[in-house]
mmCIF file of C-alpha atoms in Angstrom:
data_model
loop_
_atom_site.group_PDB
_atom_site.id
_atom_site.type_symbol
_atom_site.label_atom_id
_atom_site.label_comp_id
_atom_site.label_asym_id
_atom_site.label_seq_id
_atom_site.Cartn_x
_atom_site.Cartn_y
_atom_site.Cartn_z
ATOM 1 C CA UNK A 1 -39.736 46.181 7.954
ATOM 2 C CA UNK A 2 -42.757 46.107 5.641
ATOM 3 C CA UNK A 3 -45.885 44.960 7.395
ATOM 4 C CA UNK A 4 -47.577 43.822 4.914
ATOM 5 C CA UNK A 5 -45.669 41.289 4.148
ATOM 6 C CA UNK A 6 -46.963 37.616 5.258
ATOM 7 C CA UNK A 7 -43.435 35.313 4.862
ATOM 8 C CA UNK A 8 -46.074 32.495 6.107
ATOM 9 C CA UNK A 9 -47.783 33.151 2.882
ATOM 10 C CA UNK A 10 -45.752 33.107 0.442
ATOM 11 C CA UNK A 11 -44.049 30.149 -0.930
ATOM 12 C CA UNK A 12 -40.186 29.920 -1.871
ATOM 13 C CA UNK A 13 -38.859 27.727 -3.525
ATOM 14 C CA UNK A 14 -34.804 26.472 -3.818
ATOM 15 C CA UNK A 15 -33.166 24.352 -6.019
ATOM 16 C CA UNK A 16 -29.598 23.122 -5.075
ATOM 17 C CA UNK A 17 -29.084 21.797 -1.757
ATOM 18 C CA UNK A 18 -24.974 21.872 -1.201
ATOM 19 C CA UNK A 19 -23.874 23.616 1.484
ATOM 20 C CA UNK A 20 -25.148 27.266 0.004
ATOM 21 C CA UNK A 21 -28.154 26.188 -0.765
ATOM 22 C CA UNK A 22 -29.298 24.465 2.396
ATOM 23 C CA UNK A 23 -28.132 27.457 4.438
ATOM 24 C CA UNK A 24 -30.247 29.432 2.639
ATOM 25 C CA UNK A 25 -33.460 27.102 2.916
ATOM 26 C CA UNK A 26 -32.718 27.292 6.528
ATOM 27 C CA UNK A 27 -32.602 31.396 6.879
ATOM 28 C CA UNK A 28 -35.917 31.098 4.698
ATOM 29 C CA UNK A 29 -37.650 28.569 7.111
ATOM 30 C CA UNK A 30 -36.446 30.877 10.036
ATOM 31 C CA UNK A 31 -38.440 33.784 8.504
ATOM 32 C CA UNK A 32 -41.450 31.647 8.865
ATOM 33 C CA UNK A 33 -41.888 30.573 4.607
ATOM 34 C CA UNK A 34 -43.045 27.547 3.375
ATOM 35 C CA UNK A 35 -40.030 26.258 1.668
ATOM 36 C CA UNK A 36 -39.980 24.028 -0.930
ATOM 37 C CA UNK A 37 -36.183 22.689 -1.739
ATOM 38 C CA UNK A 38 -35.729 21.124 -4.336
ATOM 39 C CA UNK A 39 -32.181 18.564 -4.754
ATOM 40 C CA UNK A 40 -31.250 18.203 -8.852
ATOM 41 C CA UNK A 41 -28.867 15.833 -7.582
ATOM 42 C CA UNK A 42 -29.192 12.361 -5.919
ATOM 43 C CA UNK A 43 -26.530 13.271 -3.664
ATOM 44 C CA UNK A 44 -28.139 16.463 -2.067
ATOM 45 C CA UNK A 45 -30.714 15.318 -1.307
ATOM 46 C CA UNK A 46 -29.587 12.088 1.125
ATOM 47 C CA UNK A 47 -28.457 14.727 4.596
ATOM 48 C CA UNK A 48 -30.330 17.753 3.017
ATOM 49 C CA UNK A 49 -32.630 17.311 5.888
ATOM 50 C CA UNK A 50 -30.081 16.464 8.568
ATOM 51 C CA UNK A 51 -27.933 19.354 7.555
ATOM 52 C CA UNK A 52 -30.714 21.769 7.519
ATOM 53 C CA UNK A 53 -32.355 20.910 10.708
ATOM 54 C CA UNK A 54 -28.447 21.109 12.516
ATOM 55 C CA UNK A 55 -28.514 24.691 11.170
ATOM 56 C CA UNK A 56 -31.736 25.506 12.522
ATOM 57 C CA UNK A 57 -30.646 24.327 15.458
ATOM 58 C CA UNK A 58 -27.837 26.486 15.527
ATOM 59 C CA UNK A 59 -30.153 29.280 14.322
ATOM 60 C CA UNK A 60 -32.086 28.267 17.611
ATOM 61 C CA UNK A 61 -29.485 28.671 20.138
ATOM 62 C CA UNK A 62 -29.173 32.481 18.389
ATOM 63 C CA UNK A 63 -32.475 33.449 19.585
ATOM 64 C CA UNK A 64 -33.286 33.634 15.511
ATOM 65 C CA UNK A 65 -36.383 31.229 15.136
ATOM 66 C CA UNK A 66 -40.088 32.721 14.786
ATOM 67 C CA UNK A 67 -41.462 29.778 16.126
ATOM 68 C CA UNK A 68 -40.319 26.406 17.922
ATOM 69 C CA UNK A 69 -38.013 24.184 15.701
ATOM 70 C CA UNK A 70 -40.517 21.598 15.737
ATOM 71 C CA UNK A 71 -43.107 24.024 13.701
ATOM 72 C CA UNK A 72 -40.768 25.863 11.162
ATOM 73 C CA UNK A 73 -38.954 21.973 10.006
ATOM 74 C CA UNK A 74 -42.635 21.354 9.168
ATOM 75 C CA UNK A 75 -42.374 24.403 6.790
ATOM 76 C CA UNK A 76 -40.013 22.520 4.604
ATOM 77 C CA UNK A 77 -40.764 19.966 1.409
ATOM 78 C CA UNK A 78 -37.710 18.442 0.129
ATOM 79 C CA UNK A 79 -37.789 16.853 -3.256
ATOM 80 C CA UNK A 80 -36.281 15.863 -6.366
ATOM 81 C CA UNK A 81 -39.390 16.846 -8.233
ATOM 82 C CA UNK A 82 -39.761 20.331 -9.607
ATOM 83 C CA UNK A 83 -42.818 19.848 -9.795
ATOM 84 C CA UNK A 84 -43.127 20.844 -5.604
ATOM 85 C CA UNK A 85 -42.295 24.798 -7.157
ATOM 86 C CA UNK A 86 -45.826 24.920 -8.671
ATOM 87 C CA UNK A 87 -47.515 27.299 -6.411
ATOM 88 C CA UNK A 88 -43.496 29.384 -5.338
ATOM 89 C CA UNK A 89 -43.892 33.336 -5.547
ATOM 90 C CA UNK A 90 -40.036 33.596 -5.590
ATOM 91 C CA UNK A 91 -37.397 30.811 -6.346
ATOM 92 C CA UNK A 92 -33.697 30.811 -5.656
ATOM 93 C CA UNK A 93 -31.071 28.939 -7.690
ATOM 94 C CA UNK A 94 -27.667 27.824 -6.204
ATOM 95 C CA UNK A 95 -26.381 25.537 -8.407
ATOM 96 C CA UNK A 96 -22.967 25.020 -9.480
ATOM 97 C CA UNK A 97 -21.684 28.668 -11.527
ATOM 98 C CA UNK A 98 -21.572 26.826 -15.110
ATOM 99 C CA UNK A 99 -23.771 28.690 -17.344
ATOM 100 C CA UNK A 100 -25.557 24.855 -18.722
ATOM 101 C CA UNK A 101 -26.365 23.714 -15.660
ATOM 102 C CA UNK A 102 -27.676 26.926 -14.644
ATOM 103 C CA UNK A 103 -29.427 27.071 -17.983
ATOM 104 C CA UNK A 104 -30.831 23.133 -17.649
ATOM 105 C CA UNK A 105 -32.328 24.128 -14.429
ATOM 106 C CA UNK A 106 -33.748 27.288 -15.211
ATOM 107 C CA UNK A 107 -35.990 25.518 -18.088
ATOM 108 C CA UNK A 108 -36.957 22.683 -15.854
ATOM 109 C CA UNK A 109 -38.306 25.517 -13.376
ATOM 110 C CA UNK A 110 -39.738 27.829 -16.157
ATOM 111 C CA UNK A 111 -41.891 24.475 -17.097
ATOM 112 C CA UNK A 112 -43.655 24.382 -13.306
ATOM 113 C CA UNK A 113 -44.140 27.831 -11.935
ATOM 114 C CA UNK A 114 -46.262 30.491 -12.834
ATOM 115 C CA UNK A 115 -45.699 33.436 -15.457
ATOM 116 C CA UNK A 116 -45.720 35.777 -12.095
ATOM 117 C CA UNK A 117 -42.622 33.538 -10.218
ATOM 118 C CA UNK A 118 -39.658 35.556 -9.528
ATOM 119 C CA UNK A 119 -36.665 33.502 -10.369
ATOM 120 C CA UNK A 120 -33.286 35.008 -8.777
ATOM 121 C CA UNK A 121 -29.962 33.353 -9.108
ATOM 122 C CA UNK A 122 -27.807 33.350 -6.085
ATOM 123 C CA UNK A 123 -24.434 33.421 -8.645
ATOM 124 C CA UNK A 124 -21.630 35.626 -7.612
ATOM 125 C CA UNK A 125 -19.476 35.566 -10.141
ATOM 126 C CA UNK A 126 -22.146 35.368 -13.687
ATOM 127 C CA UNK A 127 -23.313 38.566 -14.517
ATOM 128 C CA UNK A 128 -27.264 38.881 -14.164
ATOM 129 C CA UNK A 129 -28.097 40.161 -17.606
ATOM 130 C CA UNK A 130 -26.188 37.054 -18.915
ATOM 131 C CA UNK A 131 -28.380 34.482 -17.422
ATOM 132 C CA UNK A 132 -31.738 36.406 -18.115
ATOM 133 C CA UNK A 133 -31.364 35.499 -21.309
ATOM 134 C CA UNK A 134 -31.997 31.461 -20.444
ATOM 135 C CA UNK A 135 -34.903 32.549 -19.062
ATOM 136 C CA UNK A 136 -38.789 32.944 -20.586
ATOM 137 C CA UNK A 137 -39.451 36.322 -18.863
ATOM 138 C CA UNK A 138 -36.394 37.931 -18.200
ATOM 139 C CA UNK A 139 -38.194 40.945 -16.648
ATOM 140 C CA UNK A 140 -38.832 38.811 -13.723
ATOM 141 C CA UNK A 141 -35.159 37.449 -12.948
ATOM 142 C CA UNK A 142 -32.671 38.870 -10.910
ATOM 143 C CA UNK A 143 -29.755 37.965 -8.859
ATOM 144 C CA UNK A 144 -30.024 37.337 -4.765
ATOM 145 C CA UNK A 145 -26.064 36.784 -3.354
ATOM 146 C CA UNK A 146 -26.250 35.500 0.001
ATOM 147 C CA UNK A 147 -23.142 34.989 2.734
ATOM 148 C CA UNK A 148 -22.286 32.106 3.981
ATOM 149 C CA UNK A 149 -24.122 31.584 6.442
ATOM 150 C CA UNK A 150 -27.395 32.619 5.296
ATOM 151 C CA UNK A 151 -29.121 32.361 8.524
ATOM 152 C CA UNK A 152 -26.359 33.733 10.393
ATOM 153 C CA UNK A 153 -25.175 36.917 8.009
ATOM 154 C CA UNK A 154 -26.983 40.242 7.214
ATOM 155 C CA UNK A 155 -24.847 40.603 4.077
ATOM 156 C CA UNK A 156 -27.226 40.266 0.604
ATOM 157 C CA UNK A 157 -26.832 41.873 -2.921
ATOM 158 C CA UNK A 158 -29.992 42.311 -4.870
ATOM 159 C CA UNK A 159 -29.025 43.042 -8.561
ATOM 160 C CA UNK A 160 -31.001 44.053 -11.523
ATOM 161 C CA UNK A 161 -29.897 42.294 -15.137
ATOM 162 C CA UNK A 162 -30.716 44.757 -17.541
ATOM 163 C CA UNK A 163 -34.183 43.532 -18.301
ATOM 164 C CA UNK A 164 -34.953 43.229 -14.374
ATOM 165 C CA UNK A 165 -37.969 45.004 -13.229
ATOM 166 C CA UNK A 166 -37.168 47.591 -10.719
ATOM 167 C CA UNK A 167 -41.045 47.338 -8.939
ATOM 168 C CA UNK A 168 -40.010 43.570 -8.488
ATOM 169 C CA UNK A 169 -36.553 44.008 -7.294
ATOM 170 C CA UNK A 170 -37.939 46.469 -4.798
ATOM 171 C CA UNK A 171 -40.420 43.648 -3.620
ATOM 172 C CA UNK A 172 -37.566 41.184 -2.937
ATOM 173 C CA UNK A 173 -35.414 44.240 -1.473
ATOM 174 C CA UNK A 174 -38.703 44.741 1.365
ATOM 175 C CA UNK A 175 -38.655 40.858 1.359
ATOM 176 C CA UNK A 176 -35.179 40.528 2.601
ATOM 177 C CA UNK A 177 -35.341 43.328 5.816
ATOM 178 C CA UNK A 178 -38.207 39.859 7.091
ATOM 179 C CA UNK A 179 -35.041 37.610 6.323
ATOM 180 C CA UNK A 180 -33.064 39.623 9.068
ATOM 181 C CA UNK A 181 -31.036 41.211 6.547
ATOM 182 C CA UNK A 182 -29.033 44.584 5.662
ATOM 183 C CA UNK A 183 -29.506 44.166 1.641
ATOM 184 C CA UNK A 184 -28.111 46.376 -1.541
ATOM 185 C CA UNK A 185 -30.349 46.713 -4.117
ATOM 186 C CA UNK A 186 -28.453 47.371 -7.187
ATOM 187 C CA UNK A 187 -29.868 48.921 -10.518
ATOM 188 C CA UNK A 188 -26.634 48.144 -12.493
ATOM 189 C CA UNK A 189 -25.553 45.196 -13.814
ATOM 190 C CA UNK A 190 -21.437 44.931 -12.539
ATOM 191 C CA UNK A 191 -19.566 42.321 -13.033
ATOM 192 C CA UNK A 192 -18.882 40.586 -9.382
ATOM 193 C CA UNK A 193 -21.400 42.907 -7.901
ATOM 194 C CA UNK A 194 -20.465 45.138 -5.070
ATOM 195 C CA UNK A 195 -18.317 42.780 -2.479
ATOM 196 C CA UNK A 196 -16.317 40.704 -4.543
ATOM 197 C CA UNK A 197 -15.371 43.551 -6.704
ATOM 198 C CA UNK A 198 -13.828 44.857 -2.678
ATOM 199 C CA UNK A 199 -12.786 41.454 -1.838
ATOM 200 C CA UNK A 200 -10.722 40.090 -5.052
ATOM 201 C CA UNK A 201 -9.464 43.630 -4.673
ATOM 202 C CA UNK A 202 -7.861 42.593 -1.411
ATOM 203 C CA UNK A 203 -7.021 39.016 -2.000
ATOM 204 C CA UNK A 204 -5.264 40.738 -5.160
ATOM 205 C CA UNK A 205 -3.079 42.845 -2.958
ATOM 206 C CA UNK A 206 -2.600 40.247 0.322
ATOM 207 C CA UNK A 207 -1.284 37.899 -2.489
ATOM 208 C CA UNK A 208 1.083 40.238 -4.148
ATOM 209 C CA UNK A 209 2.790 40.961 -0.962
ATOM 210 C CA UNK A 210 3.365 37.550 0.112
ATOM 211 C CA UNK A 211 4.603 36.508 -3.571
ATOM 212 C CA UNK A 212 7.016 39.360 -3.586
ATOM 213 C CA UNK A 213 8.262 38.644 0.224
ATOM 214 C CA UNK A 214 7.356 41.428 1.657
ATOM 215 C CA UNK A 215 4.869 40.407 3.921
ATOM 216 C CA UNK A 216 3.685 36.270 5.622
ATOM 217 C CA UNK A 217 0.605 35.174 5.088
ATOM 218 C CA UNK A 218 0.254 35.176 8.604
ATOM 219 C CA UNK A 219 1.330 39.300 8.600
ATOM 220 C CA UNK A 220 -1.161 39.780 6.253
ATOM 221 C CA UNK A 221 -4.171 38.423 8.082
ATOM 222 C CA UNK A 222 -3.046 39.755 11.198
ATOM 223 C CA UNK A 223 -3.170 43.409 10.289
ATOM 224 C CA UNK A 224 -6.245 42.431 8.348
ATOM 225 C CA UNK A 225 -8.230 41.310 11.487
ATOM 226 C CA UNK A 226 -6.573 43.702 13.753
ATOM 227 C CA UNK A 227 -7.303 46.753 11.789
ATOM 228 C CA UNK A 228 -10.384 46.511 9.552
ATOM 229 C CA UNK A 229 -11.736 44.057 11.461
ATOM 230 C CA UNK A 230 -12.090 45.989 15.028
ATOM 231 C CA UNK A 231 -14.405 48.206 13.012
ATOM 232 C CA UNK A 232 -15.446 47.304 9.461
ATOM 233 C CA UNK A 233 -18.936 45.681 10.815
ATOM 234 C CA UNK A 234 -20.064 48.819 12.680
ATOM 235 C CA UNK A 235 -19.299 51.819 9.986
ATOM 236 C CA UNK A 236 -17.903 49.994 6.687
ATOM 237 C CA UNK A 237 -15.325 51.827 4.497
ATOM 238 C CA UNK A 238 -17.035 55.101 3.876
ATOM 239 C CA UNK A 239 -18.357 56.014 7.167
ATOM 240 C CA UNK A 240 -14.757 54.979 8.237
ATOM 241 C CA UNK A 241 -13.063 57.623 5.973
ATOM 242 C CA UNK A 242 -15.547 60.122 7.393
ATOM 243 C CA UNK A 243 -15.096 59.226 11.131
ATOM 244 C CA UNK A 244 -11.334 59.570 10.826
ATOM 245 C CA UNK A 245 -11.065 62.967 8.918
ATOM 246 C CA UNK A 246 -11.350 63.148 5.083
ATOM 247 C CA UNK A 247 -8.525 65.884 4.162
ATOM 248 C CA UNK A 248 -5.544 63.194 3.981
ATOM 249 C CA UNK A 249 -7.322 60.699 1.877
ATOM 250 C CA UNK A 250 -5.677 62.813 -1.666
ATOM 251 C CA UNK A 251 -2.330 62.484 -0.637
ATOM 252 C CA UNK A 252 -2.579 59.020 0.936
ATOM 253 C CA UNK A 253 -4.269 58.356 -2.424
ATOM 254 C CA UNK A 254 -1.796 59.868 -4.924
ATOM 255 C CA UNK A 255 0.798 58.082 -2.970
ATOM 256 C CA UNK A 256 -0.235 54.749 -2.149
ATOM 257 C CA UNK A 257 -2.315 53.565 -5.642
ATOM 258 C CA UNK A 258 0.620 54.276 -7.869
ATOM 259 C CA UNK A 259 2.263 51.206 -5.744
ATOM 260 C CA UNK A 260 -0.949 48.329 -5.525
ATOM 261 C CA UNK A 261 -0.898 45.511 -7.748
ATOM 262 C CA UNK A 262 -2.945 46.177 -11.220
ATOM 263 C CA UNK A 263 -2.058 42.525 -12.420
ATOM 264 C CA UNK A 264 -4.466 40.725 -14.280
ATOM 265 C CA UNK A 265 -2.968 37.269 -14.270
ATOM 266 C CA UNK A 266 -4.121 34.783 -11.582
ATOM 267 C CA UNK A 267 -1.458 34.976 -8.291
ATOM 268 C CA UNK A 268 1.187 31.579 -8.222
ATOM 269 C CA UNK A 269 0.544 30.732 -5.185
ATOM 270 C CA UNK A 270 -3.331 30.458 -5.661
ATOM 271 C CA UNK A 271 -2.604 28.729 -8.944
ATOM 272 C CA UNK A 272 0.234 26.138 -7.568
ATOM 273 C CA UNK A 273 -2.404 25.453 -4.595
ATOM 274 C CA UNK A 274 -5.488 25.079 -7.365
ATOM 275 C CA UNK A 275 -2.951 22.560 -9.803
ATOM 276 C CA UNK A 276 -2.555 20.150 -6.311
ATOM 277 C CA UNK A 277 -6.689 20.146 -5.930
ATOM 278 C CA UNK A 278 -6.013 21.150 -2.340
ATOM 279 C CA UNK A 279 -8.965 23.248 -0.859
ATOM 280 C CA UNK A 280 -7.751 24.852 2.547
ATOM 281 C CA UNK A 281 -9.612 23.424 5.333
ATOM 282 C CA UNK A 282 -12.118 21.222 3.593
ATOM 283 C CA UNK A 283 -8.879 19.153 2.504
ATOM 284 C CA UNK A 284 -6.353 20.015 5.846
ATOM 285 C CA UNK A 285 -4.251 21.708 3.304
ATOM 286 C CA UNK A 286 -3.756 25.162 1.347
ATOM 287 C CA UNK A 287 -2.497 28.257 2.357
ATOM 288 C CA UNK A 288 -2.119 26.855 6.002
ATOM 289 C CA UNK A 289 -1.757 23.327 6.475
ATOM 290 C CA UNK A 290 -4.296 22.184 9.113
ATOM 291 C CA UNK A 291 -4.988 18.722 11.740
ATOM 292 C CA UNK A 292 -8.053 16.730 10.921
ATOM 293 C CA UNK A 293 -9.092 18.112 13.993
ATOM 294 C CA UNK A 294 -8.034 21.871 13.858
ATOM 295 C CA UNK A 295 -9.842 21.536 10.163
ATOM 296 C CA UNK A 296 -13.429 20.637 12.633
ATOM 297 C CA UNK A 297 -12.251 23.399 14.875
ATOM 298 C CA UNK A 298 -12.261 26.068 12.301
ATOM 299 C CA UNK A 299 -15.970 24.463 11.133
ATOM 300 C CA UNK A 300 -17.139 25.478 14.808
ATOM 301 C CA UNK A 301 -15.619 28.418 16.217
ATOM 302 C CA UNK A 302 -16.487 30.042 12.720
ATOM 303 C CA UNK A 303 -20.553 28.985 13.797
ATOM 304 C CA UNK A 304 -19.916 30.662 17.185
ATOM 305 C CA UNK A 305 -18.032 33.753 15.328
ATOM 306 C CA UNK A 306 -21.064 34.206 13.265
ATOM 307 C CA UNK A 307 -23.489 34.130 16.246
ATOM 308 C CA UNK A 308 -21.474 36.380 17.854
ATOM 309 C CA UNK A 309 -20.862 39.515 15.510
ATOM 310 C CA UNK A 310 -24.468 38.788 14.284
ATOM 311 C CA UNK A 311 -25.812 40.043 17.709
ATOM 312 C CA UNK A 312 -22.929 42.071 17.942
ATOM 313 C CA UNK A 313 -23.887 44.235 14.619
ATOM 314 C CA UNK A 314 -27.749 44.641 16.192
ATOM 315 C CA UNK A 315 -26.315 46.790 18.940
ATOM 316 C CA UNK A 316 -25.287 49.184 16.724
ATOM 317 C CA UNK A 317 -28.149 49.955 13.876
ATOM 318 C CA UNK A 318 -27.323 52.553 11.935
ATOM 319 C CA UNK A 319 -29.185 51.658 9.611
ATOM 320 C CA UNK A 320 -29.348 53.760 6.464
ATOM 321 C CA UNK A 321 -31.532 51.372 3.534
ATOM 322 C CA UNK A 322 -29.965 53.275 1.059
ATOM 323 C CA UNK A 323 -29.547 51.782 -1.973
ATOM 324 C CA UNK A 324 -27.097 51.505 -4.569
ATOM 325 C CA UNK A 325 -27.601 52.539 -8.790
#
């Protein structure tokens, strides 16, 4: 971790206060900055405070705070006035992924903050060098993908847009070990980044063997969670290929990728589920149907999960920092 970084001194600003965004104000108030969150809708901003103080709670019964609860919720401005990012060394968009609204808000913080502000979009799907160009100084912009939750996950992607400045990605990269966090930094502009690019990949696949019968979607997640995930959080993929021996992986390979899905089109089952607007757990429908109550139940054994493999991961830092470009 870089000592000379004060989080108590700088400033951070984030606009868009749904459930992303709040996490994140909350993982940013646990590293000990002044937050300043801005809500560019009425709606937001109503249990903004409420939510976020229930996840520093939670944050609190993880041994994650810096200081008592009482001190870091004084740490936090909410507002409806961008005006409150005047004096912000860094702020973080999470609004909706729809390139005007992304573009509306980026001029309304452009008008406020200094020449000097980092702005960093926390899209995951837009690429970076798209959205620098709503931007005044495009050198200065960059994305920052967070997990949900923010103040509960190590995962972030740093990722330079073409015009990104590499000394000021490197700044937020430092920045991010105070967060608590395990970050990529990447020089390269790819489309999804680094994780969805390995997650689609596997949705892709997990979907194409359900729609042609060969596997449930209940088979599917089982020897997902049984295989890769009694081990994917300490090594990853690569370290797992080396751990288990390298000189199969050719064959394996020359047999097994002439059989994955390559399709391009979006799976029927997704689609069919998308046409009914039904939205898995947040609705008690989608690919499992769902209580009320086991819908809640999901909501807090998923808290505990996170809790759990977070200290779980810290017993077994082997850490490399590399990064990625």
């Amino acid at each position: 971790m870089d000592e000379t970084i004060q989080t108590s001194e700088i400033s951070v600003g984030v606009v868009g206060l749904g459930l992303m965004g709040s996490s994140i104000v909350a993982a940013l108030l646990m590293a000990g900055h002044p937050v300043k969150a801005i809500a560019p809708l009425p709606n937001e901003l109503a249990d903004a405070l409420q939510r976020i103080t229930s996840q520093l709670q939670h944050g609190e019964e993880a041994e994650l705070l810096t200081q008592p609860l009482e001190k870091t919720v004084t740490l936090l401005t909410l507002s409806a006035d961008y005006g409150e990012l005047h004096d912000c060394r860094l702020v973080l968009e999470c609004v909706t992924e729809k390139i005007p609204i992304k573009q509306s808000v980026y001029e309304k913080i452009a008008a406020v903050v200094s020449t000097d502000t980092v702005l960093a979009s926390n899209t995951s799907a837009i690429p970076i060098s798209m959205l620098q160009q709503y931007v005044p100084n495009p050198e200065r912009f960059m994305g920052v993908h967070w997990a949900e939750p923010a103040y509960m996950t190590r995962f972030m992607e740093i990722t330079c847009g073409t015009h990104t400045s590499v000394d000021l990605a490197d700044w937020v990269f430092r920045l991010a070990h105070h967060w608590k966090k395990e970050p990529t930094l990447l020089r390269k502009d790819i489309r999804g980044f680094v994780t969805n690019r390995l997650m689609y990949a596997i949705y892709r696949e997990g979907l194409h063997l359900v729609e042609t019968g060969a596997a449930s979607l209940d088979d599917v997640d089982k020897a997902f969670r049984y295989d890769a995930g009694s081990w994917i959080t300490m090594m990853g993929i690569f370290r797992r290929m080396d751990y288990t021996g390298l000189q199969d992986y050719p064959e394996i390979f020359r047999r097994i990728f002439p059989q994955l899905s390559n399709s391009e089109a979006v799976p029927k089952l997704m689609q069919h589920l998308v046409d009914r607007q039904l939205r898995g757990t947040q609705s008690a429908q989608g690919l499992y149907d769902y209580t009320e109550e086991e819908a809640k139940e999901w909501d807090k054994a998923f808290a505990v999960f996170n809790k759990d493999i977070y200290q779980l991961a810290a017993r077994y830092p082997f850490r490399t920092d590399q990064r990625i470009g």
